[in-house]
PDB file of C-alpha atoms and ligand atoms in Angstrom:
ATOM      1  CA  MET A 441       9.922  21.110  -5.906  1.00  0.00           C
ATOM      2  CA  LYS A 442      10.230  21.980  -2.237  1.00  0.00           C
ATOM      3  CA  ILE A 443      11.403  19.496   0.391  1.00  0.00           C
ATOM      4  CA  VAL A 444       9.701  20.214   3.710  1.00  0.00           C
ATOM      5  CA  ARG A 445      10.501  18.524   7.022  1.00  0.00           C
ATOM      6  CA  SER A 446       8.430  20.604   9.409  1.00  0.00           C
ATOM      7  CA  ILE A 447       4.735  19.881   9.985  1.00  0.00           C
ATOM      8  CA  ARG A 448       4.073  23.546  10.684  1.00  0.00           C
ATOM      9  CA  GLU A 449       5.740  24.628   7.446  1.00  0.00           C
ATOM     10  CA  ILE A 450       3.890  22.182   5.159  1.00  0.00           C
ATOM     11  CA  LYS A 451       0.608  23.167   6.817  1.00  0.00           C
ATOM     12  CA  SER A 452       1.162  26.853   6.205  1.00  0.00           C
ATOM     13  CA  GLU A 453       2.346  26.296   2.607  1.00  0.00           C
ATOM     14  CA  LEU A 454      -0.778  24.257   1.868  1.00  0.00           C
ATOM     15  CA  ILE A 455      -3.146  26.686   3.595  1.00  0.00           C
ATOM     16  CA  ARG A 456      -1.922  29.309   1.156  1.00  0.00           C
ATOM     17  CA  CYS A 457      -2.566  26.952  -1.776  1.00  0.00           C
ATOM     18  CA  ARG A 458      -6.041  26.064  -0.582  1.00  0.00           C
ATOM     19  CA  ASN A 459      -6.897  29.727   0.034  1.00  0.00           C
ATOM     20  CA  LYS A 460      -6.218  30.316  -3.638  1.00  0.00           C
ATOM     21  CA  GLY A 461      -8.733  27.549  -4.432  1.00  0.00           C
ATOM     22  CA  ARG A 462      -6.082  25.098  -5.636  1.00  0.00           C
ATOM     23  CA  ALA A 463      -6.895  21.378  -5.491  1.00  0.00           C
ATOM     24  CA  VAL A 464      -4.381  19.320  -3.498  1.00  0.00           C
ATOM     25  CA  GLY A 465      -3.496  15.741  -4.488  1.00  0.00           C
ATOM     26  CA  PHE A 466      -1.570  13.617  -2.007  1.00  0.00           C
ATOM     27  CA  VAL A 467       0.538  10.464  -2.370  1.00  0.00           C
ATOM     28  CA  PRO A 468       1.555   8.991   1.013  1.00  0.00           C
ATOM     29  CA  THR A 469       4.592   6.682   0.767  1.00  0.00           C
ATOM     30  CA  MET A 470       7.358   5.167   2.858  1.00  0.00           C
ATOM     31  CA  GLY A 471       9.892   6.133   0.192  1.00  0.00           C
ATOM     32  CA  TYR A 472      12.355   4.048  -1.796  1.00  0.00           C
ATOM     33  CA  LEU A 473      10.101   4.946  -4.682  1.00  0.00           C
ATOM     34  CA  HIS A 474       9.452   2.655  -7.615  1.00  0.00           C
ATOM     35  CA  GLU A 475       7.370   2.873 -10.772  1.00  0.00           C
ATOM     36  CA  GLY A 476       4.215   1.988  -8.775  1.00  0.00           C
ATOM     37  CA  HIS A 477       4.615   5.116  -6.621  1.00  0.00           C
ATOM     38  CA  LEU A 478       5.567   7.215  -9.641  1.00  0.00           C
ATOM     39  CA  SER A 479       2.363   6.223 -11.445  1.00  0.00           C
ATOM     40  CA  LEU A 480       0.432   7.578  -8.430  1.00  0.00           C
ATOM     41  CA  ILE A 481       2.398  10.840  -8.446  1.00  0.00           C
ATOM     42  CA  ARG A 482       1.831  11.286 -12.183  1.00  0.00           C
ATOM     43  CA  LYS A 483      -1.904  10.663 -11.743  1.00  0.00           C
ATOM     44  CA  ALA A 484      -2.003  13.184  -8.884  1.00  0.00           C
ATOM     45  CA  ARG A 485      -0.208  15.655 -11.189  1.00  0.00           C
ATOM     46  CA  GLN A 486      -2.813  15.168 -13.931  1.00  0.00           C
ATOM     47  CA  ASP A 487      -5.756  15.632 -11.577  1.00  0.00           C
ATOM     48  CA  ASN A 488      -4.667  18.428  -9.219  1.00  0.00           C
ATOM     49  CA  ASP A 489      -3.121  21.905  -8.988  1.00  0.00           C
ATOM     50  CA  VAL A 490      -0.748  20.978  -6.181  1.00  0.00           C
ATOM     51  CA  VAL A 491       0.903  17.595  -5.578  1.00  0.00           C
ATOM     52  CA  VAL A 492       2.317  16.519  -2.213  1.00  0.00           C
ATOM     53  CA  VAL A 493       4.278  13.283  -1.708  1.00  0.00           C
ATOM     54  CA  SER A 494       5.102  12.182   1.830  1.00  0.00           C
ATOM     55  CA  ILE A 495       8.120  10.032   2.563  1.00  0.00           C
ATOM     56  CA  PHE A 496       7.871   8.592   6.062  1.00  0.00           C
ATOM     57  CA  VAL A 497       8.847   5.125   7.217  1.00  0.00           C
ATOM     58  CA  ASN A 498       6.154   4.788   9.849  1.00  0.00           C
ATOM     59  CA  PRO A 499       7.400   2.929  12.944  1.00  0.00           C
ATOM     60  CA  THR A 500       3.908   2.227  14.322  1.00  0.00           C
ATOM     61  CA  GLN A 501       3.001  -0.109  11.466  1.00  0.00           C
ATOM     62  CA  PHE A 502       5.963  -2.439  11.990  1.00  0.00           C
ATOM     63  CA  GLY A 503       5.871  -5.263  14.536  1.00  0.00           C
ATOM     64  CA  PRO A 504       8.829  -5.721  16.931  1.00  0.00           C
ATOM     65  CA  ASP A 505      10.336  -8.492  14.753  1.00  0.00           C
ATOM     66  CA  GLU A 506       9.686  -6.743  11.440  1.00  0.00           C
ATOM     67  CA  ASP A 507      11.978  -4.796   9.125  1.00  0.00           C
ATOM     68  CA  TYR A 508      11.566  -1.180  10.360  1.00  0.00           C
ATOM     69  CA  GLY A 509      15.323  -0.753  10.816  1.00  0.00           C
ATOM     70  CA  GLU A 510      16.250  -2.365   7.496  1.00  0.00           C
ATOM     71  CA  TYR A 511      13.447  -0.840   5.421  1.00  0.00           C
ATOM     72  CA  PRO A 512      15.243   0.613   2.372  1.00  0.00           C
ATOM     73  CA  ARG A 513      15.755   4.368   2.397  1.00  0.00           C
ATOM     74  CA  ASP A 514      17.251   6.659  -0.269  1.00  0.00           C
ATOM     75  CA  LEU A 515      16.064  10.207   0.157  1.00  0.00           C
ATOM     76  CA  ARG A 516      18.189  11.789  -2.555  1.00  0.00           C
ATOM     77  CA  ARG A 517      16.920   9.385  -5.173  1.00  0.00           C
ATOM     78  CA  ASP A 518      13.344   9.804  -3.888  1.00  0.00           C
ATOM     79  CA  ALA A 519      13.631  13.591  -4.182  1.00  0.00           C
ATOM     80  CA  ARG A 520      14.878  13.303  -7.745  1.00  0.00           C
ATOM     81  CA  LEU A 521      12.057  10.947  -8.709  1.00  0.00           C
ATOM     82  CA  CYS A 522       9.372  13.035  -6.966  1.00  0.00           C
ATOM     83  CA  LYS A 523      10.508  16.119  -8.849  1.00  0.00           C
ATOM     84  CA  LYS A 524      10.679  14.301 -12.175  1.00  0.00           C
ATOM     85  CA  SER A 525       7.192  12.878 -11.725  1.00  0.00           C
ATOM     86  CA  GLY A 526       5.672  16.287 -11.039  1.00  0.00           C
ATOM     87  CA  ALA A 527       5.480  16.684  -7.247  1.00  0.00           C
ATOM     88  CA  ASP A 528       5.435  20.224  -5.847  1.00  0.00           C
ATOM     89  CA  TYR A 529       6.240  19.207  -2.279  1.00  0.00           C
ATOM     90  CA  MET A 530       8.094  16.269  -0.794  1.00  0.00           C
ATOM     91  CA  PHE A 531       7.099  16.124   2.866  1.00  0.00           C
ATOM     92  CA  HIS A 532       9.544  14.178   4.991  1.00  0.00           C
ATOM     93  CA  PRO A 533       8.723  14.603   8.689  1.00  0.00           C
ATOM     94  CA  THR A 534      10.843  13.269  11.543  1.00  0.00           C
ATOM     95  CA  VAL A 535       9.623  10.388  13.707  1.00  0.00           C
ATOM     96  CA  LYS A 536       9.871  12.679  16.746  1.00  0.00           C
ATOM     97  CA  SER A 537       7.581  15.284  15.228  1.00  0.00           C
ATOM     98  CA  MET A 538       5.010  12.686  14.152  1.00  0.00           C
ATOM     99  CA  TYR A 539       5.131  10.753  17.427  1.00  0.00           C
ATOM    100  CA  PRO A 540       6.323  12.966  20.267  1.00  0.00           C
ATOM    101  CA  LYS A 541       6.978  11.332  23.653  1.00  0.00           C
ATOM    102  CA  GLU A 542       3.461  11.899  24.939  1.00  0.00           C
ATOM    103  CA  TYR A 543       1.774  10.527  21.789  1.00  0.00           C
ATOM    104  CA  SER A 544      -1.247   8.367  22.777  1.00  0.00           C
ATOM    105  CA  THR A 545      -3.898   8.295  20.036  1.00  0.00           C
ATOM    106  CA  PHE A 546      -4.427   5.402  17.630  1.00  0.00           C
ATOM    107  CA  ILE A 547      -7.090   4.561  15.083  1.00  0.00           C
ATOM    108  CA  SER A 548      -8.495   1.084  14.814  1.00  0.00           C
ATOM    109  CA  VAL A 549     -10.634   0.131  11.816  1.00  0.00           C
ATOM    110  CA  GLU A 550     -12.580  -2.939  12.849  1.00  0.00           C
ATOM    111  CA  GLY A 551     -13.890  -5.840  10.778  1.00  0.00           C
ATOM    112  CA  LEU A 552     -11.999  -5.173   7.550  1.00  0.00           C
ATOM    113  CA  THR A 553      -8.690  -5.686   9.354  1.00  0.00           C
ATOM    114  CA  LYS A 554      -9.542  -9.155  10.724  1.00  0.00           C
ATOM    115  CA  ASN A 555      -8.621 -11.221   7.647  1.00  0.00           C
ATOM    116  CA  LEU A 556      -5.612 -11.351   5.250  1.00  0.00           C
ATOM    117  CA  CYS A 557      -2.646  -9.238   6.437  1.00  0.00           C
ATOM    118  CA  GLY A 558      -4.511  -8.225   9.589  1.00  0.00           C
ATOM    119  CA  LYS A 559      -4.347 -11.848  10.732  1.00  0.00           C
ATOM    120  CA  PHE A 560      -0.590 -12.104  10.271  1.00  0.00           C
ATOM    121  CA  ARG A 561       0.584  -8.604  11.177  1.00  0.00           C
ATOM    122  CA  PRO A 562      -1.083  -7.639  14.458  1.00  0.00           C
ATOM    123  CA  GLY A 563      -1.084  -3.857  14.906  1.00  0.00           C
ATOM    124  CA  TYR A 564      -0.193  -3.220  11.274  1.00  0.00           C
ATOM    125  CA  PHE A 565      -3.457  -1.584  10.203  1.00  0.00           C
ATOM    126  CA  ARG A 566      -3.702   0.338  13.478  1.00  0.00           C
ATOM    127  CA  GLY A 567      -0.340   1.888  12.596  1.00  0.00           C
ATOM    128  CA  VAL A 568      -1.304   2.506   8.967  1.00  0.00           C
ATOM    129  CA  ALA A 569      -4.687   4.054   9.810  1.00  0.00           C
ATOM    130  CA  THR A 570      -3.110   6.254  12.475  1.00  0.00           C
ATOM    131  CA  VAL A 571      -0.311   7.614  10.316  1.00  0.00           C
ATOM    132  CA  VAL A 572      -2.562   8.114   7.293  1.00  0.00           C
ATOM    133  CA  ALA A 573      -5.111   9.990   9.452  1.00  0.00           C
ATOM    134  CA  LYS A 574      -2.289  12.183  10.800  1.00  0.00           C
ATOM    135  CA  LEU A 575      -0.934  12.835   7.308  1.00  0.00           C
ATOM    136  CA  PHE A 576      -4.450  13.613   6.039  1.00  0.00           C
ATOM    137  CA  ASN A 577      -4.926  16.111   8.893  1.00  0.00           C
ATOM    138  CA  ILE A 578      -1.605  17.767   8.076  1.00  0.00           C
ATOM    139  CA  VAL A 579      -1.953  17.875   4.268  1.00  0.00           C
ATOM    140  CA  LYS A 580      -5.769  18.115   4.084  1.00  0.00           C
ATOM    141  CA  PRO A 581      -5.808  16.856   0.501  1.00  0.00           C
ATOM    142  CA  ASP A 582      -8.791  16.802  -1.816  1.00  0.00           C
ATOM    143  CA  VAL A 583      -7.721  13.426  -3.215  1.00  0.00           C
ATOM    144  CA  ALA A 584      -5.274  10.783  -1.954  1.00  0.00           C
ATOM    145  CA  TYR A 585      -3.792   8.065  -4.159  1.00  0.00           C
ATOM    146  CA  PHE A 586      -3.016   4.467  -3.198  1.00  0.00           C
ATOM    147  CA  GLY A 587      -1.999   1.338  -5.123  1.00  0.00           C
ATOM    148  CA  GLN A 588      -4.168  -1.731  -5.686  1.00  0.00           C
ATOM    149  CA  LYS A 589      -1.193  -3.890  -4.661  1.00  0.00           C
ATOM    150  CA  ASP A 590      -2.028  -3.018  -1.051  1.00  0.00           C
ATOM    151  CA  ALA A 591      -5.710  -3.804  -1.626  1.00  0.00           C
ATOM    152  CA  GLN A 592      -6.623  -4.296   2.021  1.00  0.00           C
ATOM    153  CA  GLN A 593      -4.859  -1.078   3.004  1.00  0.00           C
ATOM    154  CA  SER A 594      -6.828   0.923   0.409  1.00  0.00           C
ATOM    155  CA  ILE A 595     -10.135  -0.553   1.562  1.00  0.00           C
ATOM    156  CA  VAL A 596      -9.308   0.125   5.225  1.00  0.00           C
ATOM    157  CA  ILE A 597      -8.339   3.725   4.453  1.00  0.00           C
ATOM    158  CA  LYS A 598     -11.482   4.308   2.384  1.00  0.00           C
ATOM    159  CA  ARG A 599     -13.558   3.010   5.309  1.00  0.00           C
ATOM    160  CA  MET A 600     -11.700   5.271   7.744  1.00  0.00           C
ATOM    161  CA  THR A 601     -12.165   8.416   5.622  1.00  0.00           C
ATOM    162  CA  GLU A 602     -15.890   7.685   5.320  1.00  0.00           C
ATOM    163  CA  ASP A 603     -16.392   6.728   8.967  1.00  0.00           C
ATOM    164  CA  LEU A 604     -14.541   9.808  10.220  1.00  0.00           C
ATOM    165  CA  ASP A 605     -16.165  12.177   7.672  1.00  0.00           C
ATOM    166  CA  MET A 606     -12.762  13.271   6.431  1.00  0.00           C
ATOM    167  CA  GLY A 607     -14.109  14.492   3.090  1.00  0.00           C
ATOM    168  CA  ILE A 608     -11.110  13.123   1.202  1.00  0.00           C
ATOM    169  CA  ARG A 609     -11.529  11.134  -2.002  1.00  0.00           C
ATOM    170  CA  VAL A 610      -9.417   7.970  -2.069  1.00  0.00           C
ATOM    171  CA  GLU A 611      -8.329   6.820  -5.523  1.00  0.00           C
ATOM    172  CA  VAL A 612      -6.897   3.369  -6.040  1.00  0.00           C
ATOM    173  CA  MET A 613      -4.616   2.903  -9.044  1.00  0.00           C
ATOM    174  CA  PRO A 614      -3.675  -0.390 -10.760  1.00  0.00           C
ATOM    175  CA  THR A 615      -0.703  -2.452  -9.577  1.00  0.00           C
ATOM    176  CA  VAL A 616       2.415  -1.750 -11.627  1.00  0.00           C
ATOM    177  CA  ARG A 617       4.315  -4.918 -12.510  1.00  0.00           C
ATOM    178  CA  GLU A 618       7.768  -5.850 -13.729  1.00  0.00           C
ATOM    179  CA  LYS A 619       7.903  -7.329 -17.246  1.00  0.00           C
ATOM    180  CA  ASP A 620       7.584 -10.869 -15.860  1.00  0.00           C
ATOM    181  CA  GLY A 621       4.557  -9.937 -13.730  1.00  0.00           C
ATOM    182  CA  LEU A 622       6.127  -9.445 -10.283  1.00  0.00           C
ATOM    183  CA  ALA A 623       4.313  -6.583  -8.532  1.00  0.00           C
ATOM    184  CA  MET A 624       6.623  -3.635  -7.867  1.00  0.00           C
ATOM    185  CA  SER A 625       7.471  -3.195  -4.202  1.00  0.00           C
ATOM    186  CA  SER A 626      10.219  -1.466  -2.256  1.00  0.00           C
ATOM    187  CA  ARG A 627      10.805  -4.833  -0.560  1.00  0.00           C
ATOM    188  CA  ASN A 628      11.750  -6.471  -3.890  1.00  0.00           C
ATOM    189  CA  SER A 629      15.172  -4.915  -3.265  1.00  0.00           C
ATOM    190  CA  TYR A 630      15.712  -7.498  -0.499  1.00  0.00           C
ATOM    191  CA  LEU A 631      15.528 -10.427  -2.959  1.00  0.00           C
ATOM    192  CA  SER A 632      18.628 -12.295  -4.110  1.00  0.00           C
ATOM    193  CA  SER A 633      18.719 -13.147  -7.825  1.00  0.00           C
ATOM    194  CA  ASP A 634      17.496 -16.685  -7.120  1.00  0.00           C
ATOM    195  CA  GLU A 635      14.683 -15.370  -4.894  1.00  0.00           C
ATOM    196  CA  ARG A 636      13.761 -12.815  -7.539  1.00  0.00           C
ATOM    197  CA  LYS A 637      13.285 -15.649 -10.049  1.00  0.00           C
ATOM    198  CA  ARG A 638      11.173 -17.608  -7.562  1.00  0.00           C
ATOM    199  CA  ALA A 639       9.043 -14.551  -6.746  1.00  0.00           C
ATOM    200  CA  VAL A 640       7.470 -14.500 -10.207  1.00  0.00           C
ATOM    201  CA  THR A 641       5.460 -17.590  -9.234  1.00  0.00           C
ATOM    202  CA  ILE A 642       3.254 -15.349  -7.058  1.00  0.00           C
ATOM    203  CA  TYR A 643       1.802 -13.688 -10.149  1.00  0.00           C
ATOM    204  CA  ARG A 644       1.590 -17.033 -11.945  1.00  0.00           C
ATOM    205  CA  ALA A 645      -0.482 -18.419  -9.071  1.00  0.00           C
ATOM    206  CA  LEU A 646      -2.818 -15.422  -9.310  1.00  0.00           C
ATOM    207  CA  GLN A 647      -3.120 -15.962 -13.058  1.00  0.00           C
ATOM    208  CA  LEU A 648      -3.912 -19.625 -12.452  1.00  0.00           C
ATOM    209  CA  ALA A 649      -6.785 -18.561 -10.179  1.00  0.00           C
ATOM    210  CA  ARG A 650      -8.056 -16.136 -12.814  1.00  0.00           C
ATOM    211  CA  ASP A 651      -7.910 -18.852 -15.505  1.00  0.00           C
ATOM    212  CA  LEU A 652      -9.716 -21.416 -13.350  1.00  0.00           C
ATOM    213  CA  ILE A 653     -12.450 -18.916 -12.478  1.00  0.00           C
ATOM    214  CA  LYS A 654     -12.856 -18.017 -16.175  1.00  0.00           C
ATOM    215  CA  LEU A 655     -13.190 -21.759 -16.886  1.00  0.00           C
ATOM    216  CA  ASP A 656     -16.248 -21.793 -14.596  1.00  0.00           C
ATOM    217  CA  ASP A 657     -14.544 -23.101 -11.475  1.00  0.00           C
ATOM    218  CA  LYS A 658     -16.541 -21.642  -8.576  1.00  0.00           C
ATOM    219  CA  ASP A 659     -14.979 -23.628  -5.759  1.00  0.00           C
ATOM    220  CA  ALA A 660     -12.703 -21.220  -3.873  1.00  0.00           C
ATOM    221  CA  ARG A 661     -11.184 -23.956  -1.705  1.00  0.00           C
ATOM    222  CA  GLY A 662     -10.196 -26.055  -4.723  1.00  0.00           C
ATOM    223  CA  ILE A 663      -8.632 -23.037  -6.473  1.00  0.00           C
ATOM    224  CA  ILE A 664      -6.692 -22.115  -3.328  1.00  0.00           C
ATOM    225  CA  ARG A 665      -5.409 -25.703  -3.138  1.00  0.00           C
ATOM    226  CA  GLU A 666      -4.086 -25.481  -6.728  1.00  0.00           C
ATOM    227  CA  MET A 667      -2.454 -22.103  -6.019  1.00  0.00           C
ATOM    228  CA  ARG A 668      -0.782 -23.446  -2.881  1.00  0.00           C
ATOM    229  CA  LYS A 669       0.567 -26.412  -4.871  1.00  0.00           C
ATOM    230  CA  MET A 670       2.162 -23.984  -7.297  1.00  0.00           C
ATOM    231  CA  LEU A 671       3.584 -21.734  -4.560  1.00  0.00           C
ATOM    232  CA  ALA A 672       4.837 -24.421  -2.179  1.00  0.00           C
ATOM    233  CA  PRO A 673       8.088 -25.238  -4.069  1.00  0.00           C
ATOM    234  CA  VAL A 674       9.213 -21.570  -4.222  1.00  0.00           C
ATOM    235  CA  ALA A 675       7.856 -20.089  -0.997  1.00  0.00           C
ATOM    236  CA  THR A 676       9.723 -20.326   2.275  1.00  0.00           C
ATOM    237  CA  LYS A 677       6.385 -19.857   4.048  1.00  0.00           C
ATOM    238  CA  ILE A 678       2.846 -19.100   2.917  1.00  0.00           C
ATOM    239  CA  ASP A 679       0.975 -16.670   5.195  1.00  0.00           C
ATOM    240  CA  TYR A 680      -2.227 -16.859   3.196  1.00  0.00           C
ATOM    241  CA  VAL A 681      -3.766 -17.629  -0.161  1.00  0.00           C
ATOM    242  CA  SER A 682      -7.310 -16.274   0.017  1.00  0.00           C
ATOM    243  CA  ILE A 683     -10.315 -15.593  -2.134  1.00  0.00           C
ATOM    244  CA  VAL A 684     -12.440 -12.901  -0.526  1.00  0.00           C
ATOM    245  CA  ASP A 685     -15.331 -10.576  -1.168  1.00  0.00           C
ATOM    246  CA  PRO A 686     -13.692  -7.345  -2.442  1.00  0.00           C
ATOM    247  CA  HIS A 687     -15.907  -5.162  -0.211  1.00  0.00           C
ATOM    248  CA  THR A 688     -16.097  -7.068   3.083  1.00  0.00           C
ATOM    249  CA  LEU A 689     -12.775  -8.965   2.723  1.00  0.00           C
ATOM    250  CA  LYS A 690     -14.502 -12.051   4.118  1.00  0.00           C
ATOM    251  CA  ASP A 691     -13.601 -15.470   2.691  1.00  0.00           C
ATOM    252  CA  VAL A 692     -15.754 -16.644  -0.189  1.00  0.00           C
ATOM    253  CA  LYS A 693     -16.649 -20.333  -0.554  1.00  0.00           C
ATOM    254  CA  THR A 694     -18.524 -20.295  -3.845  1.00  0.00           C
ATOM    255  CA  ILE A 695     -17.492 -17.706  -6.415  1.00  0.00           C
ATOM    256  CA  THR A 696     -20.543 -16.036  -7.934  1.00  0.00           C
ATOM    257  CA  GLY A 697     -19.366 -12.506  -8.767  1.00  0.00           C
ATOM    258  CA  GLU A 698     -16.286 -10.340  -8.336  1.00  0.00           C
ATOM    259  CA  VAL A 699     -13.622 -11.605  -5.931  1.00  0.00           C
ATOM    260  CA  LEU A 700     -10.250 -10.472  -4.667  1.00  0.00           C
ATOM    261  CA  VAL A 701      -7.657 -13.232  -4.916  1.00  0.00           C
ATOM    262  CA  ALA A 702      -4.890 -12.300  -2.478  1.00  0.00           C
ATOM    263  CA  VAL A 703      -1.575 -13.862  -1.533  1.00  0.00           C
ATOM    264  CA  ALA A 704       1.106 -13.218   1.110  1.00  0.00           C
ATOM    265  CA  VAL A 705       4.187 -15.410   0.939  1.00  0.00           C
ATOM    266  CA  TRP A 706       7.727 -15.368   2.196  1.00  0.00           C
ATOM    267  CA  ILE A 707      10.447 -15.785  -0.398  1.00  0.00           C
ATOM    268  CA  GLY A 708      13.550 -16.307   1.710  1.00  0.00           C
ATOM    269  CA  ALA A 709      13.345 -13.651   4.437  1.00  0.00           C
ATOM    270  CA  THR A 710      11.140 -11.319   2.396  1.00  0.00           C
ATOM    271  CA  ARG A 711       7.379 -11.156   2.794  1.00  0.00           C
ATOM    272  CA  LEU A 712       5.634 -10.267  -0.470  1.00  0.00           C
ATOM    273  CA  ILE A 713       1.955  -9.592  -1.114  1.00  0.00           C
ATOM    274  CA  ASP A 714      -0.017  -9.423  -4.341  1.00  0.00           C
ATOM    275  CA  ASN A 715      -3.602  -9.723  -5.507  1.00  0.00           C
ATOM    276  CA  ILE A 716      -5.937  -9.558  -8.468  1.00  0.00           C
ATOM    277  CA  LEU A 717      -9.580  -8.650  -8.824  1.00  0.00           C
ATOM    278  CA  THR A 718     -11.435 -11.049 -11.032  1.00  0.00           C
ATOM    279  CA  ARG A 719     -15.024 -12.120 -11.643  1.00  0.00           C
ATOM    280  CA  TYR A 720     -16.908 -15.290 -12.367  1.00  0.00           C
TER     281      TYR A 720
HETATM  282  O1  LIG B2200       1.696   1.861   1.648  1.00  0.00           O
HETATM  283  C1  LIG B2200       2.563   2.464   2.307  1.00  0.00           C
HETATM  284  O2  LIG B2200       3.635   2.790   1.823  1.00  0.00           O
HETATM  285  C2  LIG B2200       2.282   2.800   3.758  1.00  0.00           C
HETATM  286  O3  LIG B2200       1.567   1.795   4.389  1.00  0.00           O
HETATM  287  C3  LIG B2200       1.597   4.182   3.953  1.00  0.00           C
HETATM  288  C4  LIG B2200       0.217   4.210   3.338  1.00  0.00           C
HETATM  289  C5  LIG B2200       2.449   5.271   3.335  1.00  0.00           C
HETATM  290  C6  LIG B2200       1.449   4.468   5.435  1.00  0.00           C
HETATM  291  O4  LIG B2200       2.675   4.485   6.087  1.00  0.00           O
END
């Protein structure tokens, strides 16, 4: 596996691959890899001739009071895991090369970014869409892989690739969970052992929603109320508990088909998100 820092170098490496007709699979990440990322890399390995993983903690998707500085980083470990999972290239550009002083172009995906995390993290999806578009232009993959845990992100990126005719297939892979159900996330490393125990309630609340819906409960507001009751004793703050249409991400009142049940809560100083897709 080759570690590449320069944009020019990764471009020329991948031009050579593409000229030989090799399919390129791409897994964009912010590093501090966990089993969720590794499942994406392994899938990319199965499906493609060449696998590129990017490791870039993207400053433009963090708000001024968010954890850009503290975001966990461990490049050596990431390199080892990328190699073991079958990556051919680990692309790790510098912030300066991605956003030089004169940088002025941003991508805003409208509508889909209004609800859920978009409501609580202004500028977040603008930063995500911009960096992913840049990475797509650099790597020019055939397929890119994202995790269902960041459901809104995947939907926003799919919309962007279609709207901008990027010709890249976006594949969304299932959320990988710890044994007790907590969704894997690089931010889980922030949790103290007490917070880690409390965090499992997020998945339990999602399961409660699934059970209620299976028992013919169609009233989204009532289900959200029950979920909030369960989360309130463990969460420091609840950003949202929402039941939305999985395509438009608009709130649903009466559940009649498939819905995305999504949660963002703070456990101590750590903001965690999770979701499930379920149907009536
Ligand atoms: O999901 C992430 O890790 C990031 O938001 C992404 C897609 C790599 C963009 O920085």
